[in-house]
Amino acid sequence: MSFSASAPTRRWWRSTARGLMMGAVVAGATGCAALGRATFREPDVQLREFIITGLGLTGGSVDVVLSVYNPNGYKLDALRMTYFVEVDSIKLGEGELGNRFVVPEKDSSVVRLPIRFTYAGLGAAGRALLQSGTVNYRVRGDFSVGTPLGNFTRPYDRRGRYSSVAGNGK
């Protein structure tokens, strides 16, 4: 004697099996993403220097040079980076870096952020830099990176003191 399920019963079993498979796929993907976030270590962003690229009657342009260190055991493919730069709590400039760049595993990459500024907004900070040779800075924003564990968007915020004598940020 053989057992043969009716057509509605077979459809129910197929539908249930498909639902269980989809649930397992979603649970696995969610678990991998959570594991990726847990093992992802934030890159360290440091100011290296300011390079004046142009001066005019009312303002100028400067490249803010950052060093981005990747503490992870895999390369980071930077997809996008936004930035907001302050000098002595005065807005120097902001923008978005559209060029992709790669930060090798356990290594650094140099990133140049172009900024246009006005003299009116930077008077006190410029005087402090000329008088003492140092000025406080803050660089913040967010970056999106592609990794083997998925894509991540994370904020960064770095404060320090820039010395024109040493030519670097502390």
XYZ file of N, CA and C in Angstrom:
510
model
N 0.849 -1.155 0.000
C 0.000 0.000 0.000
C 0.903 1.227 0.000
N 0.625 2.187 -0.854
C 1.435 3.408 -0.937
C 0.610 4.584 -0.482
N 1.311 5.566 0.029
C 0.649 6.779 0.521
C 0.866 7.869 -0.508
N -0.195 8.531 -0.904
C -0.096 9.621 -1.875
C -0.864 10.809 -1.313
N -0.151 11.945 -1.137
C -0.797 13.142 -0.593
C -1.588 13.828 -1.690
N -2.638 14.483 -1.295
C -3.453 15.210 -2.268
C -2.717 16.460 -2.735
N -3.148 17.029 -3.825
C -2.514 18.224 -4.398
C -2.500 19.382 -3.403
N -3.576 19.692 -2.673
C -3.521 20.793 -1.696
C -2.504 20.533 -0.587
N -2.348 19.283 -0.159
C -1.385 18.958 0.894
C 0.034 19.163 0.390
N 0.304 18.728 -0.865
C 1.637 18.922 -1.438
C 1.954 20.409 -1.555
N 0.987 21.228 -1.980
C 1.204 22.681 -2.089
C 1.500 23.277 -0.719
N 0.788 22.815 0.303
C 1.018 23.327 1.661
C 2.432 22.994 2.122
N 2.893 21.753 1.886
C 4.247 21.348 2.285
C 5.299 22.163 1.532
N 5.083 22.365 0.224
C 6.040 23.156 -0.558
C 6.077 24.599 -0.051
N 4.933 25.155 0.205
C 4.848 26.528 0.692
C 5.525 26.659 2.062
N 5.291 25.713 2.954
C 5.897 25.726 4.281
C 7.416 25.570 4.180
N 7.873 24.657 3.326
C 9.311 24.438 3.157
C 9.962 25.701 2.584
N 9.299 26.338 1.595
C 9.840 27.579 1.023
C 9.923 28.669 2.088
N 8.912 28.783 2.920
C 8.907 29.773 3.997
C 10.017 29.534 4.997
N 10.230 28.262 5.359
C 11.308 27.934 6.288
C 12.679 28.234 5.676
N 12.846 27.934 4.381
C 14.124 28.220 3.706
C 14.372 29.718 3.661
N 13.358 30.499 3.330
C 13.516 31.959 3.276
C 13.847 32.504 4.662
N 13.192 31.978 5.683
C 13.479 32.404 7.056
C 14.915 32.099 7.445
N 15.409 30.929 7.039
C 16.797 30.561 7.346
C 17.780 31.475 6.613
N 17.471 31.808 5.350
C 18.348 32.704 4.585
C 18.380 34.092 5.236
N 17.220 34.630 5.599
C 17.157 35.944 6.242
C 17.884 35.922 7.585
N 17.673 34.892 8.383
C 18.346 34.790 9.683
C 19.856 34.696 9.501
N 20.306 33.933 8.504
C 21.740 33.817 8.247
C 22.344 35.136 7.813
N 21.661 35.855 6.916
C 22.167 37.152 6.450
C 22.209 38.160 7.594
N 21.177 38.171 8.417
C 21.139 39.081 9.557
C 22.249 38.745 10.539
N 22.473 37.470 10.774
C 23.543 37.049 11.690
C 24.913 37.435 11.158
N 25.146 37.279 9.839
C 26.436 37.659 9.244
C 26.648 39.164 9.340
N 25.602 39.943 9.090
C 25.732 41.400 9.178
C 26.049 41.820 10.610
N 25.381 41.199 11.584
C 25.652 41.536 12.989
C 27.070 41.123 13.368
N 27.519 39.973 12.900
C 28.878 39.527 13.171
C 29.881 40.471 12.518
N 29.586 40.918 11.290
C 30.462 41.868 10.599
C 30.593 43.165 11.362
N 29.483 43.697 11.850
C 29.529 44.946 12.625
C 30.318 44.767 13.920
N 30.195 43.593 14.528
C 30.899 43.338 15.790
C 32.404 43.219 15.569
N 32.841 42.722 14.408
C 34.272 42.540 14.166
C 34.891 43.721 13.428
N 34.099 44.657 12.953
C 34.609 45.837 12.245
C 35.180 46.829 13.246
N 36.453 47.215 13.064
C 37.081 48.209 13.942
C 37.157 49.524 13.204
N 36.797 50.600 13.899
C 36.755 51.934 13.311
C 38.131 52.392 12.849
N 38.237 52.942 11.639
C 39.506 53.540 11.215
C 39.835 54.765 12.069
N 41.117 55.052 12.217
C 41.586 56.200 12.984
C 41.928 57.317 12.001
N 41.306 58.490 12.179
C 41.521 59.634 11.297
C 42.377 60.666 12.031
N 43.512 61.040 11.427
C 44.438 62.015 12.017
C 44.690 63.141 11.015
N 44.770 64.376 11.519
C 45.155 65.497 10.676
C 46.664 65.464 10.478
N 47.123 65.582 9.246
C 48.566 65.616 8.977
C 49.041 67.036 8.699
N 48.292 67.753 7.822
C 48.721 69.113 7.516
C 47.646 69.882 6.761
N 47.826 71.202 6.752
C 47.038 72.103 5.929
C 47.965 72.588 4.815
N 47.518 72.534 3.563
C 48.323 73.024 2.447
C 47.524 74.125 1.749
N 48.055 75.342 1.764
C 47.384 76.451 1.087
C 47.555 76.244 -0.412
N 46.424 76.190 -1.114
C 46.472 75.940 -2.554
C 46.106 77.177 -3.362
N 45.622 78.223 -2.688
C 45.292 79.452 -3.399
C 44.893 80.540 -2.440
N 45.250 81.793 -2.777
C 44.880 82.954 -1.975
C 44.347 84.038 -2.912
N 43.314 84.713 -2.447
C 42.734 85.809 -3.216
C 42.464 86.986 -2.311
N 41.709 87.967 -2.820
C 41.420 89.167 -2.036
C 40.482 88.893 -0.865
N 39.521 87.999 -1.036
C 38.538 87.763 0.022
C 38.701 86.422 0.732
N 39.543 85.566 0.198
C 39.700 84.249 0.809
C 40.666 83.405 0.029
N 40.526 82.119 0.191
C 41.437 81.232 -0.494
C 40.958 79.802 -0.453
N 41.876 78.921 -0.770
C 41.565 77.503 -0.727
C 42.717 76.772 -0.048
N 42.377 75.694 0.598
C 43.351 74.912 1.346
C 42.981 73.440 1.184
N 43.991 72.599 1.171
C 43.768 71.154 1.246
C 44.051 70.729 2.673
N 43.088 70.086 3.298
C 43.286 69.502 4.620
C 43.698 68.051 4.359
N 44.889 67.689 4.804
C 45.430 66.353 4.536
C 45.242 65.489 5.778
N 44.537 64.384 5.589
C 44.270 63.450 6.680
C 45.003 62.140 6.430
N 45.335 61.461 7.503
C 45.849 60.101 7.436
C 44.744 59.210 7.997
N 44.317 58.222 7.232
C 43.274 57.298 7.668
C 43.924 55.929 7.864
N 43.964 55.466 9.132
C 44.571 54.174 9.461
C 43.481 53.115 9.588
N 43.703 51.960 8.957
C 42.767 50.839 8.991
C 43.304 49.761 9.936
N 42.690 49.571 11.121
C 43.170 48.556 12.073
C 42.672 47.141 11.754
N 41.845 46.991 10.723
C 41.255 45.695 10.393
C 42.220 44.827 9.581
N 41.962 43.560 9.548
C 42.781 42.598 8.816
C 42.359 42.437 7.369
N 41.655 43.415 6.819
C 41.221 43.406 5.422
C 41.166 44.848 4.945
N 41.264 45.040 3.627
C 41.271 46.398 3.079
C 39.891 47.032 3.213
N 39.887 48.344 3.300
C 38.651 49.114 3.317
C 38.565 49.879 2.005
N 37.468 49.725 1.317
C 37.227 50.430 0.068
C 36.297 51.594 0.397
N 36.870 52.807 0.512
C 36.074 53.977 0.887
C 35.199 54.382 -0.286
N 33.902 54.380 -0.064
C 32.940 54.700 -1.109
C 32.558 56.181 -1.100
N 32.549 56.793 0.099
C 32.138 58.193 0.249
C 32.659 58.708 1.573
N 32.983 60.014 1.625
C 33.444 60.610 2.879
C 32.949 62.053 2.934
N 32.264 62.393 4.019
C 31.863 63.781 4.228
C 32.777 64.379 5.289
N 32.896 65.709 5.281
C 33.768 66.345 6.261
C 33.278 67.740 6.612
N 33.598 68.128 7.833
C 33.319 69.445 8.389
C 34.561 69.802 9.191
N 35.251 70.886 8.820
C 36.514 71.239 9.454
C 36.361 72.565 10.189
N 36.787 72.591 11.460
C 36.785 73.797 12.278
C 38.215 74.096 12.713
N 38.539 75.385 12.777
C 39.830 75.846 13.288
C 39.511 76.818 14.411
N 39.969 76.508 15.630
C 39.632 77.293 16.824
C 38.131 77.548 16.918
N 37.333 76.510 16.729
C 35.864 76.532 16.812
C 35.204 77.400 15.741
N 35.943 77.768 14.709
C 35.393 78.553 13.601
C 35.336 77.644 12.383
N 34.185 77.626 11.725
C 34.029 76.768 10.549
C 35.010 77.190 9.455
N 35.871 76.262 9.055
C 36.770 76.489 7.933
C 36.073 76.085 6.640
N 35.415 74.927 6.653
C 34.703 74.469 5.469
C 34.136 73.085 5.647
N 33.373 72.670 4.650
C 32.763 71.346 4.668
C 32.597 70.865 3.250
N 32.346 69.589 3.092
C 32.148 69.043 1.763
C 32.013 67.544 1.784
N 32.030 66.992 0.578
C 31.955 65.547 0.408
C 33.022 65.130 -0.585
N 33.774 64.118 -0.218
C 34.818 63.602 -1.085
C 34.191 62.549 -1.980
N 34.204 62.822 -3.279
C 33.575 61.902 -4.222
C 34.512 60.832 -4.747
N 35.828 61.010 -4.564
C 36.779 60.035 -5.084
C 36.887 58.846 -4.151
N 36.823 57.657 -4.738
C 37.016 56.450 -3.942
C 38.491 56.304 -3.606
N 38.765 55.734 -2.460
C 40.146 55.426 -2.092
C 40.154 54.150 -1.269
N 41.285 53.483 -1.275
C 41.429 52.213 -0.565
C 42.423 52.395 0.570
N 42.073 51.843 1.728
C 42.988 51.828 2.864
C 43.366 50.360 3.085
N 44.635 50.011 2.809
C 45.058 48.610 2.968
C 44.912 48.127 4.415
N 44.884 46.813 4.585
C 44.760 46.250 5.932
C 45.956 46.649 6.794
N 45.661 47.055 8.023
C 46.675 47.457 9.011
C 47.684 48.456 8.440
N 47.168 49.404 7.661
C 48.005 50.417 7.023
C 47.206 51.719 6.917
N 47.857 52.755 6.408
C 47.232 54.070 6.289
C 47.183 54.529 4.846
N 46.251 55.435 4.570
C 46.177 56.129 3.285
C 46.027 57.611 3.573
N 46.570 58.426 2.688
C 46.468 59.872 2.813
C 45.273 60.334 1.990
N 44.461 61.217 2.593
C 43.272 61.741 1.937
C 43.343 63.266 1.965
N 43.121 63.900 0.824
C 43.120 65.372 0.737
C 41.683 65.865 0.611
N 41.322 66.790 1.507
C 39.997 67.383 1.498
C 40.112 68.836 1.034
N 39.587 69.180 -0.141
C 39.677 70.561 -0.620
C 38.637 71.453 0.063
N 39.081 72.649 0.515
C 38.178 73.577 1.210
C 38.432 74.991 0.713
N 37.347 75.721 0.449
C 37.420 77.148 0.136
C 37.011 77.902 1.395
N 37.695 79.019 1.706
C 37.406 79.765 2.928
C 37.459 81.265 2.649
N 36.911 82.050 3.614
C 36.989 83.512 3.557
C 37.856 83.993 4.713
N 38.548 85.106 4.491
C 39.389 85.660 5.552
C 38.556 86.152 6.724
N 37.388 86.688 6.447
C 36.544 87.235 7.511
C 36.243 86.177 8.564
N 36.000 84.957 8.144
C 35.666 83.896 9.081
C 36.855 83.339 9.825
N 38.055 83.567 9.325
C 39.235 82.957 9.925
C 40.188 83.934 10.587
N 39.773 85.168 10.779
C 40.673 86.180 11.325
C 41.364 85.769 12.613
N 40.604 85.394 13.636
C 41.185 85.054 14.940
C 42.051 83.796 14.848
N 41.589 82.800 14.124
C 42.361 81.560 14.003
C 43.663 81.812 13.249
N 43.616 82.623 12.218
C 44.824 82.956 11.457
C 45.826 83.716 12.299
N 45.339 84.666 13.101
C 46.229 85.418 13.991
C 46.883 84.494 15.014
N 46.104 83.562 15.583
C 46.653 82.623 16.575
C 47.740 81.757 15.937
N 47.517 81.328 14.713
C 48.513 80.501 14.030
C 49.781 81.302 13.748
N 49.611 82.565 13.347
C 50.784 83.401 13.066
C 51.553 83.747 14.346
N 50.821 84.024 15.445
C 51.473 84.430 16.690
C 52.137 83.270 17.416
N 51.410 82.188 17.616
C 51.945 81.080 18.417
C 52.439 79.903 17.585
N 52.058 79.859 16.339
C 52.457 78.738 15.494
C 51.599 77.509 15.663
N 50.572 77.584 16.547
C 49.679 76.445 16.750
C 48.226 76.918 16.747
N 47.346 76.002 16.455
C 45.920 76.296 16.452
C 45.155 74.993 16.729
N 44.042 75.092 17.442
C 43.187 73.930 17.694
C 42.364 73.636 16.440
N 42.072 72.361 16.210
C 41.253 71.987 15.059
C 40.294 70.872 15.447
N 39.285 70.711 14.605
C 38.352 69.600 14.711
C 37.961 69.195 13.297
N 38.039 67.900 13.004
C 37.613 67.349 11.722
C 36.585 66.279 12.040
N 35.389 66.401 11.443
C 34.352 65.403 11.703
C 33.532 65.170 10.449
N 32.796 64.101 10.452
C 31.948 63.741 9.319
C 31.617 62.270 9.397
N 31.393 61.664 8.248
C 31.191 60.223 8.216
C 31.790 59.668 6.931
N 32.020 58.375 6.946
C 32.544 57.719 5.763
C 31.808 56.404 5.569
N 31.681 56.019 4.315
C 31.092 54.734 3.962
C 32.182 53.884 3.346
N 32.330 52.663 3.848
C 33.356 51.764 3.337
C 32.739 50.431 2.964
N 33.312 49.817 1.943
C 32.946 48.468 1.560
C 33.990 47.517 2.119
N 33.549 46.449 2.755
C 34.452 45.458 3.337
C 33.960 44.065 2.935
N 34.744 43.037 3.162
C 34.264 41.676 2.904
C 33.069 41.322 3.790
N 32.866 42.083 4.868
C 31.763 41.811 5.794
C 30.524 42.643 5.494
N 30.574 43.464 4.455
C 29.437 44.314 4.097
C 29.848 45.775 4.055
N 28.898 46.646 3.752
C 29.149 48.090 3.713
C 28.776 48.710 5.050
N 29.607 49.665 5.497
C 29.374 50.326 6.770
C 29.493 51.832 6.580
N 28.629 52.590 7.214
C 28.756 54.048 7.294
C 28.939 54.376 8.762
N 30.033 55.074 9.058
C 30.370 55.385 10.441
C 30.799 56.835 10.555
N 30.490 57.463 11.674
C 30.976 58.827 11.898
C 32.423 58.810 12.386
N 33.103 59.925 12.211
C 34.424 60.112 12.802
C 34.467 61.529 13.352
N 35.263 61.750 14.364
C 35.378 63.060 15.004
C 36.750 63.130 15.652
N 37.587 64.007 15.163
C 38.958 64.110 15.675
C 39.258 65.554 16.048
N 39.731 65.763 17.260
C 40.168 67.082 17.729
C 41.664 67.009 17.997
N 42.320 68.149 17.854
C 43.743 68.167 18.149
C 44.296 69.561 18.036
N 45.583 69.648 18.029
C 46.289 70.923 17.931
C 47.253 70.820 16.766
N 47.160 71.756 15.844
C 48.024 71.787 14.671
C 49.169 72.757 14.903
N 50.376 72.323 14.600
C 51.555 73.173 14.750
C 52.134 73.431 13.365
N 52.192 74.713 12.982
C 52.769 75.042 11.675
C 54.275 74.861 11.688
N 54.877 74.903 12.870
C 56.325 74.704 12.983
C 56.656 73.245 12.680
N 55.931 72.334 13.327
C 56.166 70.900 13.099
C 55.492 70.447 11.815
N 54.455 71.208 11.374
C 53.754 70.860 10.138
C 52.831 69.665 10.276
N 52.343 69.423 11.509
C 51.444 68.287 11.658
C 50.488 68.501 12.826
N 49.460 67.641 12.860
C 48.486 67.691 13.935
C 48.864 66.755 15.057
N 48.463 67.097 16.252
C 48.747 66.274 17.435
C 47.441 65.722 17.966
